[in-house]
Coordinates of C-alpha atoms and ligand atoms in Angstrom, one line a residue:
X1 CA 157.1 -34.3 -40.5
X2 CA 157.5 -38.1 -41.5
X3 CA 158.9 -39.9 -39.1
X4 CA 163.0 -40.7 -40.0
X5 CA 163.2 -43.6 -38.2
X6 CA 161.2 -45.3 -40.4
X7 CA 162.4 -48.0 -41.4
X8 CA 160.2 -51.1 -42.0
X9 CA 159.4 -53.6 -44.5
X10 CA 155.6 -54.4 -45.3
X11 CA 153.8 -57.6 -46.2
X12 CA 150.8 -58.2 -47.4
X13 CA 149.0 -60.4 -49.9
X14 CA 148.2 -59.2 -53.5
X15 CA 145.8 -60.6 -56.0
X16 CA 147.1 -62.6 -58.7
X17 CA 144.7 -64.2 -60.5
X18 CA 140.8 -64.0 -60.0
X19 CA 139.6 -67.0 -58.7
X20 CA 138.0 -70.1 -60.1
X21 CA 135.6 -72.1 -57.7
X22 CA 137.1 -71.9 -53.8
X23 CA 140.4 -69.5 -54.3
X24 CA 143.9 -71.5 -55.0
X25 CA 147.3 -70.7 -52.9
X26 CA 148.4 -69.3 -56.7
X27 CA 145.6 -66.8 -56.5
X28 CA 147.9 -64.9 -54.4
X29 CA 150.8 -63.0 -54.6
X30 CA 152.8 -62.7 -51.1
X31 CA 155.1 -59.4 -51.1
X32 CA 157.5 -57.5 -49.3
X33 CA 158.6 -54.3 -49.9
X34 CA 159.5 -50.8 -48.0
X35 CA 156.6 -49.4 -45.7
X36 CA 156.5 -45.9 -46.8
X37 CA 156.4 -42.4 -44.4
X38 CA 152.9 -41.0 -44.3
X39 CA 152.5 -38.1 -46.1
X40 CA 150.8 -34.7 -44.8
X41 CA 147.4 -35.5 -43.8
X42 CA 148.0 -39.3 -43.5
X43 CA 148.9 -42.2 -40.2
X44 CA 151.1 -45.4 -40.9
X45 CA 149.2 -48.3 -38.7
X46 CA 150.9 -51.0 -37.4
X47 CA 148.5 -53.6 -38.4
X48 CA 147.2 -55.9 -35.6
X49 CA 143.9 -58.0 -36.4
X50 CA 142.8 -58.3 -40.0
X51 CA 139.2 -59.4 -40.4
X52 CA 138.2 -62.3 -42.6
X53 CA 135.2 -62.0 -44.3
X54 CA 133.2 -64.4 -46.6
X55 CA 132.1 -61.4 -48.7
X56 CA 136.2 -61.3 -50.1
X57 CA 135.5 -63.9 -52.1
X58 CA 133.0 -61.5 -54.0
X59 CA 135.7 -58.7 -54.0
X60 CA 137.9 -60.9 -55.7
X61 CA 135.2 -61.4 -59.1
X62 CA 135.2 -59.1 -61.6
X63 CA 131.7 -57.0 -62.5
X64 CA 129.8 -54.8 -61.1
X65 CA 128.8 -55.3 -57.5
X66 CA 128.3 -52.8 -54.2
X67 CA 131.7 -51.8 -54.1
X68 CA 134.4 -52.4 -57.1
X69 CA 136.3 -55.3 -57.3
X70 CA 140.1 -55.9 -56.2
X71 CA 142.4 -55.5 -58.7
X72 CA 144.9 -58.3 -59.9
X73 CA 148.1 -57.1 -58.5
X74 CA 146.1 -54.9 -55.4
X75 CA 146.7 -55.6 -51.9
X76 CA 143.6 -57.6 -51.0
X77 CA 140.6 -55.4 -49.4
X78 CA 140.0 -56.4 -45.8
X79 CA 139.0 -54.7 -42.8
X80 CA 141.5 -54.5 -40.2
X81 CA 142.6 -52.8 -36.3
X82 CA 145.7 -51.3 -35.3
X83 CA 148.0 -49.0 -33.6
X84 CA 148.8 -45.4 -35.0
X85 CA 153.0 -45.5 -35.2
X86 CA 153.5 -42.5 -37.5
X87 CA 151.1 -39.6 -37.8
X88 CA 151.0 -36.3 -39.8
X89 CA 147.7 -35.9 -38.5
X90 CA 146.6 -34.7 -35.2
X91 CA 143.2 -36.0 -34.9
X92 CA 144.9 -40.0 -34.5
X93 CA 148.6 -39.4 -32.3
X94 CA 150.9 -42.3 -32.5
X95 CA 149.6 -44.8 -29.9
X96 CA 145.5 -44.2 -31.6
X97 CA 144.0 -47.8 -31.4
X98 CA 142.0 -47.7 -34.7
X99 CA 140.1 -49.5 -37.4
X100 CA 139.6 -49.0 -40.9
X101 CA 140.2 -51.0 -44.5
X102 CA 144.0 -51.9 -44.1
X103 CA 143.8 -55.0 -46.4
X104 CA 145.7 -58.0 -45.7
X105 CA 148.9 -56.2 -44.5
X106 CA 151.6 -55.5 -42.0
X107 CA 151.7 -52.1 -42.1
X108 CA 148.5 -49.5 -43.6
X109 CA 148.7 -46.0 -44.7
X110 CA 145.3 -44.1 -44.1
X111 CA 143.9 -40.9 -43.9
X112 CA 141.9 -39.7 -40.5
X113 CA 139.1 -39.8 -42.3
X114 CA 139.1 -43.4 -43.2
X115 CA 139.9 -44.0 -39.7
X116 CA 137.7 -45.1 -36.5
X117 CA 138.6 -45.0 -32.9
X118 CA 138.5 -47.9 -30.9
X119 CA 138.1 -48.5 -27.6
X120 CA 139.8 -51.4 -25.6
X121 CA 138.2 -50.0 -22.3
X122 CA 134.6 -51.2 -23.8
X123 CA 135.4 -54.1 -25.6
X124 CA 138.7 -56.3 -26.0
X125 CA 140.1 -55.0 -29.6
X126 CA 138.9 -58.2 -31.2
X127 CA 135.6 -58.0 -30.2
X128 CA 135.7 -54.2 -32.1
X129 CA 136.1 -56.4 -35.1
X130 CA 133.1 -58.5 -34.5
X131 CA 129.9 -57.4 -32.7
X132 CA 130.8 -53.8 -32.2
X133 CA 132.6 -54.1 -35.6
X134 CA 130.9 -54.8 -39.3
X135 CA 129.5 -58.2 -38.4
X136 CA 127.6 -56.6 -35.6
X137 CA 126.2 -53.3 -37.4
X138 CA 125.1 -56.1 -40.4
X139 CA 122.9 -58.3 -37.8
X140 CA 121.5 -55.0 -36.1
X141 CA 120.7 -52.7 -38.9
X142 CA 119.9 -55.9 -41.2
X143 CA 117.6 -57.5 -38.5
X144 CA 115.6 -54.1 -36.7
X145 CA 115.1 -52.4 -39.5
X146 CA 114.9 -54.8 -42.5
X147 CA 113.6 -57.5 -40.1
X148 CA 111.5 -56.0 -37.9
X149 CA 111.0 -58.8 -35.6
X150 CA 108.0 -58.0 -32.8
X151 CA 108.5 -59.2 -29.4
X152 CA 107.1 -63.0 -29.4
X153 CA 107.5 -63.5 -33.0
X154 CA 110.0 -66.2 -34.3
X155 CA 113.5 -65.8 -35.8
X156 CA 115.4 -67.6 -37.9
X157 CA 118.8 -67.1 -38.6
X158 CA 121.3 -69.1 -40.7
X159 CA 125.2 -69.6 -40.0
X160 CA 123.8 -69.2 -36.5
X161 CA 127.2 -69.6 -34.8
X162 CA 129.2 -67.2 -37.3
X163 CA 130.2 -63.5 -36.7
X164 CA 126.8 -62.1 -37.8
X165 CA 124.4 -64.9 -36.8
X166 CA 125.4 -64.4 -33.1
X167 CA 124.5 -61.0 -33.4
X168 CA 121.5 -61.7 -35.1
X169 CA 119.9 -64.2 -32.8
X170 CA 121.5 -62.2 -29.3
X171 CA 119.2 -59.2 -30.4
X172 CA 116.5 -61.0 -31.2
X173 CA 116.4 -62.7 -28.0
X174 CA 117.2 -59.2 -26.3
X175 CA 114.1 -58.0 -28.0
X176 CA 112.1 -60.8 -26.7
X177 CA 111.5 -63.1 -29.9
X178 CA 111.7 -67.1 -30.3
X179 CA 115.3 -67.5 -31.8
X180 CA 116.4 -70.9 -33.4
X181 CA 119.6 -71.1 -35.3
X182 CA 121.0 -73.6 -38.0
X183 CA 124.6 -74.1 -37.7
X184 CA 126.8 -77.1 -38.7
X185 CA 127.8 -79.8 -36.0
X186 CA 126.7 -80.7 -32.0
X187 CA 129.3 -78.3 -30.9
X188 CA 128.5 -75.1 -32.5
X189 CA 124.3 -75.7 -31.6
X190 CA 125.4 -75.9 -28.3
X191 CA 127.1 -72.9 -28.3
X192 CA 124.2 -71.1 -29.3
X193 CA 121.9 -72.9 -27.6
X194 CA 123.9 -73.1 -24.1
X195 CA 125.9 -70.1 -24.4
X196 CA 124.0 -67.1 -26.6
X197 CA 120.6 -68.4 -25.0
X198 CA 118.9 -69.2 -28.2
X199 CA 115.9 -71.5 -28.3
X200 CA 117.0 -73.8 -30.2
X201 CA 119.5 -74.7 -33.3
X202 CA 118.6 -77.6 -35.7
X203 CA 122.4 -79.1 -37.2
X204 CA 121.7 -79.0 -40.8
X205 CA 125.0 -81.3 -41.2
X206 CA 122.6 -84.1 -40.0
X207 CA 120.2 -84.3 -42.5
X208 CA 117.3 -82.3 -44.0
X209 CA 115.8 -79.5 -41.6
X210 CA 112.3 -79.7 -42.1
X211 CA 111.8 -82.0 -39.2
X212 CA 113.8 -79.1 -36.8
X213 CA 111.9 -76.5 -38.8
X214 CA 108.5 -78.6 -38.0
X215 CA 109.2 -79.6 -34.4
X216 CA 110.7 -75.8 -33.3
X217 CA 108.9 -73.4 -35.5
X218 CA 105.6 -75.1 -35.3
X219 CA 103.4 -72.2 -36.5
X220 CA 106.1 -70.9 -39.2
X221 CA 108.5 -68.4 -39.2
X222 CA 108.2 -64.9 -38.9
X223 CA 111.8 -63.9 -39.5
X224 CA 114.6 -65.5 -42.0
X225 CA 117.8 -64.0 -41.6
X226 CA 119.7 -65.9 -44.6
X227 CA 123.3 -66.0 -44.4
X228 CA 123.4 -69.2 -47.1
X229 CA 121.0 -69.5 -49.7
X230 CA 120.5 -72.7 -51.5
X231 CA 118.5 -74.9 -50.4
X232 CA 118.6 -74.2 -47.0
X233 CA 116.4 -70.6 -48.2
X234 CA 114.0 -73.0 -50.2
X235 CA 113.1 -75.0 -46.7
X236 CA 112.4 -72.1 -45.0
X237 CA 110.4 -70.6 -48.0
X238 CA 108.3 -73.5 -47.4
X239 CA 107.5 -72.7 -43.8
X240 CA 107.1 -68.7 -43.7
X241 CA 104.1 -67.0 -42.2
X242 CA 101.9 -64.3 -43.4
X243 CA 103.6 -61.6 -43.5
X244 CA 106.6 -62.9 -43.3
X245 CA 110.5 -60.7 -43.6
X246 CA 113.1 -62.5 -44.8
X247 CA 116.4 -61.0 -45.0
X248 CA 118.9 -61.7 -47.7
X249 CA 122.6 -60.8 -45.9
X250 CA 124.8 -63.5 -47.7
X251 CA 124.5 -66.6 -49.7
X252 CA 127.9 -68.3 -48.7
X253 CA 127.0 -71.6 -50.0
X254 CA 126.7 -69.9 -53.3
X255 CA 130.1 -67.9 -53.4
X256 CA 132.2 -70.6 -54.9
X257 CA 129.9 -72.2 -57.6
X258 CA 131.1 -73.0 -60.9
X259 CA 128.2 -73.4 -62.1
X260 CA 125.8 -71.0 -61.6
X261 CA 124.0 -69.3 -58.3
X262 CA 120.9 -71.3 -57.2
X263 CA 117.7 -69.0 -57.0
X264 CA 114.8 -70.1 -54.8
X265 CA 112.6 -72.4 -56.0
X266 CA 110.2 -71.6 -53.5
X267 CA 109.3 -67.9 -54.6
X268 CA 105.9 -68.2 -55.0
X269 CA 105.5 -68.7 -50.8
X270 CA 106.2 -65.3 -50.5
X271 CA 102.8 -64.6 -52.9
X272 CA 100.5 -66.9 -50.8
X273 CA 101.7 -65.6 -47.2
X274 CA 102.0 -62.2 -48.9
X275 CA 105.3 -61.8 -47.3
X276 CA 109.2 -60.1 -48.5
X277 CA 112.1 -60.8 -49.0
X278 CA 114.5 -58.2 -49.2
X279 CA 118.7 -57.8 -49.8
X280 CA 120.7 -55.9 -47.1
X281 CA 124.5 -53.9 -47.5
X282 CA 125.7 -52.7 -44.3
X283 CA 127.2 -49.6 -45.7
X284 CA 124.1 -48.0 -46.3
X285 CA 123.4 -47.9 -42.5
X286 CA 127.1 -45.7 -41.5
X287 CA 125.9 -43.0 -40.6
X288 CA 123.9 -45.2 -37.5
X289 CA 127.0 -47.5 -36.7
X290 CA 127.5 -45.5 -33.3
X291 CA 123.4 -46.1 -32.2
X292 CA 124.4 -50.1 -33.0
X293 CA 127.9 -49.8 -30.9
X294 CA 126.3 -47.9 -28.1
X295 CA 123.3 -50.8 -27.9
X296 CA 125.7 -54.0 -28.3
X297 CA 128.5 -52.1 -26.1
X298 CA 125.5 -51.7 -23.1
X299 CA 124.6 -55.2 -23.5
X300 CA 128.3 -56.4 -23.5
X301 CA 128.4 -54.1 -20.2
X302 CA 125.5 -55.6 -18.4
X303 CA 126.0 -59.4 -19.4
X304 CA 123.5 -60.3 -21.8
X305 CA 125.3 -60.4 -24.6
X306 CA 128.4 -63.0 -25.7
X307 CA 131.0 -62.9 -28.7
X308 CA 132.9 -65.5 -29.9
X309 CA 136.2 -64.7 -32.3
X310 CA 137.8 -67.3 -34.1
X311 CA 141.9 -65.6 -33.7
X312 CA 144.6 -67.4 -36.0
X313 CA 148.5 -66.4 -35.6
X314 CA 149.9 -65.3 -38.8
X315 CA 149.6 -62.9 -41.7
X316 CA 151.2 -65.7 -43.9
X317 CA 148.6 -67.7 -43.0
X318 CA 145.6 -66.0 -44.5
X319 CA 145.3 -68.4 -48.0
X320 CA 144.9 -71.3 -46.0
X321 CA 142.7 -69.7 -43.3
X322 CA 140.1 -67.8 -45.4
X323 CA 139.1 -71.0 -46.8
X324 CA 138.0 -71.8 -43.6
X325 CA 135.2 -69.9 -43.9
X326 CA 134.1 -71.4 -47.0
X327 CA 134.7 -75.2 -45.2
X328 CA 132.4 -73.8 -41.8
X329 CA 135.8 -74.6 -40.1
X330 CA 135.6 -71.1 -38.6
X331 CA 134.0 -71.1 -34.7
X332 CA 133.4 -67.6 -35.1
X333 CA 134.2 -64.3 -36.1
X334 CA 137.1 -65.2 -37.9
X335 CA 140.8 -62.8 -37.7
X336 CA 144.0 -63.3 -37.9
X337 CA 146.5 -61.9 -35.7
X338 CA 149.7 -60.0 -37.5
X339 CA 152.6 -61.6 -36.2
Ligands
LIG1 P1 130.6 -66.7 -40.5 O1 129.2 -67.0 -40.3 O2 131.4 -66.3 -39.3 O3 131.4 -67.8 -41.3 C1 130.8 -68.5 -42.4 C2 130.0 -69.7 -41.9 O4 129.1 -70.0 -43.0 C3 130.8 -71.0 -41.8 O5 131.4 -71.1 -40.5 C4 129.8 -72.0 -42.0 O6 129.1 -72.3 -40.7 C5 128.8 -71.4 -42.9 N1 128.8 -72.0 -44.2 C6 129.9 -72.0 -45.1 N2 129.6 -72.7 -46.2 C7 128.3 -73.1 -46.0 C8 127.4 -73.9 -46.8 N3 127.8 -74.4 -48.0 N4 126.2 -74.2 -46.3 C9 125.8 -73.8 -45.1 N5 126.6 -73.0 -44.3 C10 127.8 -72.7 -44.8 O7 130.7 -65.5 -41.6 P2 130.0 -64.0 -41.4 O8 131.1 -63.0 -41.6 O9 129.2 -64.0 -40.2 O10 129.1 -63.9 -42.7 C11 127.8 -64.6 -42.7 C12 127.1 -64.2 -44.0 O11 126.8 -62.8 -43.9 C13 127.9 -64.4 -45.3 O12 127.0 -64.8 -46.3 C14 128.4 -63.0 -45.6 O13 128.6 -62.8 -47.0 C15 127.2 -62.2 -45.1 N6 127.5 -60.8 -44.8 C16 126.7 -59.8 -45.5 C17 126.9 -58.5 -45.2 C18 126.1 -57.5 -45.9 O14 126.3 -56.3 -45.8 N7 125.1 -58.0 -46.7 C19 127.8 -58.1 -44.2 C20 128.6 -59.1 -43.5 C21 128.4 -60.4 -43.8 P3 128.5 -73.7 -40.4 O15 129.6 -74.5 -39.7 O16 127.4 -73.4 -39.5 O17 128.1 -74.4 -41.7

């Protein structure tokens, strides 16, 4: 039966326009309206952490991509963790801690089978939204299988201090590779350095990295894991090995352009070193997110492995703080908290 004492009012963020360039406060519609029972089959979620992911501003273009677009006038897609309040299903009892794609919302009807447990006795919940969350099946499935780094080879990874490049390089150290990250500002390369144990991080907000790419990966890179594109792909391009991997995950400095997305110039490296570069969508890897979450869960366990969140208070906050993302204000995984 629905529950009667339902009696709640939703908000949540709609599209209203698709955005031009780096998305505008009038992009947005805020609403508030009834939260409705579940009906037979379906849980009501009291919406706790919404996850805020540079790949919404994608979902908010029009044509065809991995997954459709969000409507104008839809409840914006995002991936999110809550409480079960209201259940006509059995599998997921009021009180289920769960995650699923709640959008950017109070309140989230589901069915079970969009639904995943969590576990706050492995991990605190926001960390289920990071490394034993999407971010963290991306840099796992993205780097061992697409990667395939070898024990003393070197890794690259870009937006080293971000949700997915702390998984990336953490692994790749776990596996016993050469890791250097490029992430913007002192402060987040010594996180990576001093607290994930990386080899190295070269501050591409100083100037160019080919001196850091020179002086830490001085017989090339075996690796890339690209988070950014641009120009920072072309400089690495430039220093690949034979046989290189280079993984394509994101191209964030791309996401906002008004005029056009910047291919690499550098193509032809990958002829001479006779190396690959291939594109990655986590998706494809669901059926293997529980081998990821039992790995990263382990190393949580035993200490060898750190996450960073980024938390901001707020639902009526999330215009303003998605753009963090696209500003590298962000000091990692980025949420916000539903106040
Ligand atoms: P994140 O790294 O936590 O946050 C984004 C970071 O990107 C910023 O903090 C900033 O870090 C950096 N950045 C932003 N604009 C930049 C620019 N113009 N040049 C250089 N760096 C810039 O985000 P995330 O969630 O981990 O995502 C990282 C990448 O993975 C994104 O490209 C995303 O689309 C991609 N991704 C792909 C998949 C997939 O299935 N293919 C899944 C998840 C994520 P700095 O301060 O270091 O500049």
């Amino acid at each position: 039966m629905p529950d009667a004492r339902l009696d709640l009012v939703n908000r949540s963020f709609k599209l209203a326009a698709r955005p031009v360039g780096l998305p505008k406060r009038s992009d947005w519609l805020y609403d508030q309206s009834p939260v409705p029972s579940p009906a037979e089959g379906e849980v009501l979620v009291k919406v706790r952490y919404i996850s805020l992911d540079p790949a919404m501003r994608g979902w908010m273009n029009e044509g065809k991509s991995y997954i459709r677009p969000v409507a104008i006038g839809e409840v914006m897609r995002a991936g999110g963790l809550g409480e079960v309040i209201a259940s006509r299903d059995a599998n997921f009892p009021v009180g289920s801690q769960v995650s699923g794609s709640f959008g950017v919302q109070a309140y989230a009807t589901a069915r079970g089978a969009e639904l995943s447990r969590v576990d706050p006795s492995i991990a605190p919940l926001p960390v289920w939204l990071n490394a034993l969350g999407m971010p963290g099946m991306t840099g796992y499935f993205g780097l061992l299988d697409v990667g395939q780094p070898k024990a003393g080879e070197t890794v690259v990874v870009s937006a080293a201090a971000g949700a997915v490049g702390q998984v990336v390089g953490q692994v790749a150290k776990i596996i016993g590779c050469k890791v250097v990250g490029i992430a913007g500002g002192p402060e987040k390369c010594d996180f990576v350095v001093n607290e994930l144990g990386f080899d190295a991080c070269i501050d591409y907000k100083r100037g160019p990295i080919f001196p850091g790419l020179a002086k830490h990966c001085p017989e090339g890179v075996d690796v890339f894991f690209d988070n950014v594109g641009g120009d920072m792909l072309d400089a690495i391009l430039a220093r690949i090995r034979m046989r290189a991997r280079i993984v394509i995950c994101g191209a964030i400095s791309q996401y906002n352009t008004t005029t056009g997305i910047q291919g690499p110039k550098n193509y032809l490296s990958l002829l001479m070193n006779r190396a690959r570069m291939e594109g990655i969508v986590v998706f494809d890897w669901a059926d293997r997110y529980p081998e990821a979450i039992a790995a990263i869960s382990g190393w949580i366990a035993d200490g060898r492995y750190g996450s960073r969140e980024d938390i901001v208070p707020g639902l009526e906050a999330f215009p303003e703080t998605l753009l963090k993302l696209f500003r590298g204000e962000n000091f990692g995984k980025l949420i916000i908290e539903v106040v």
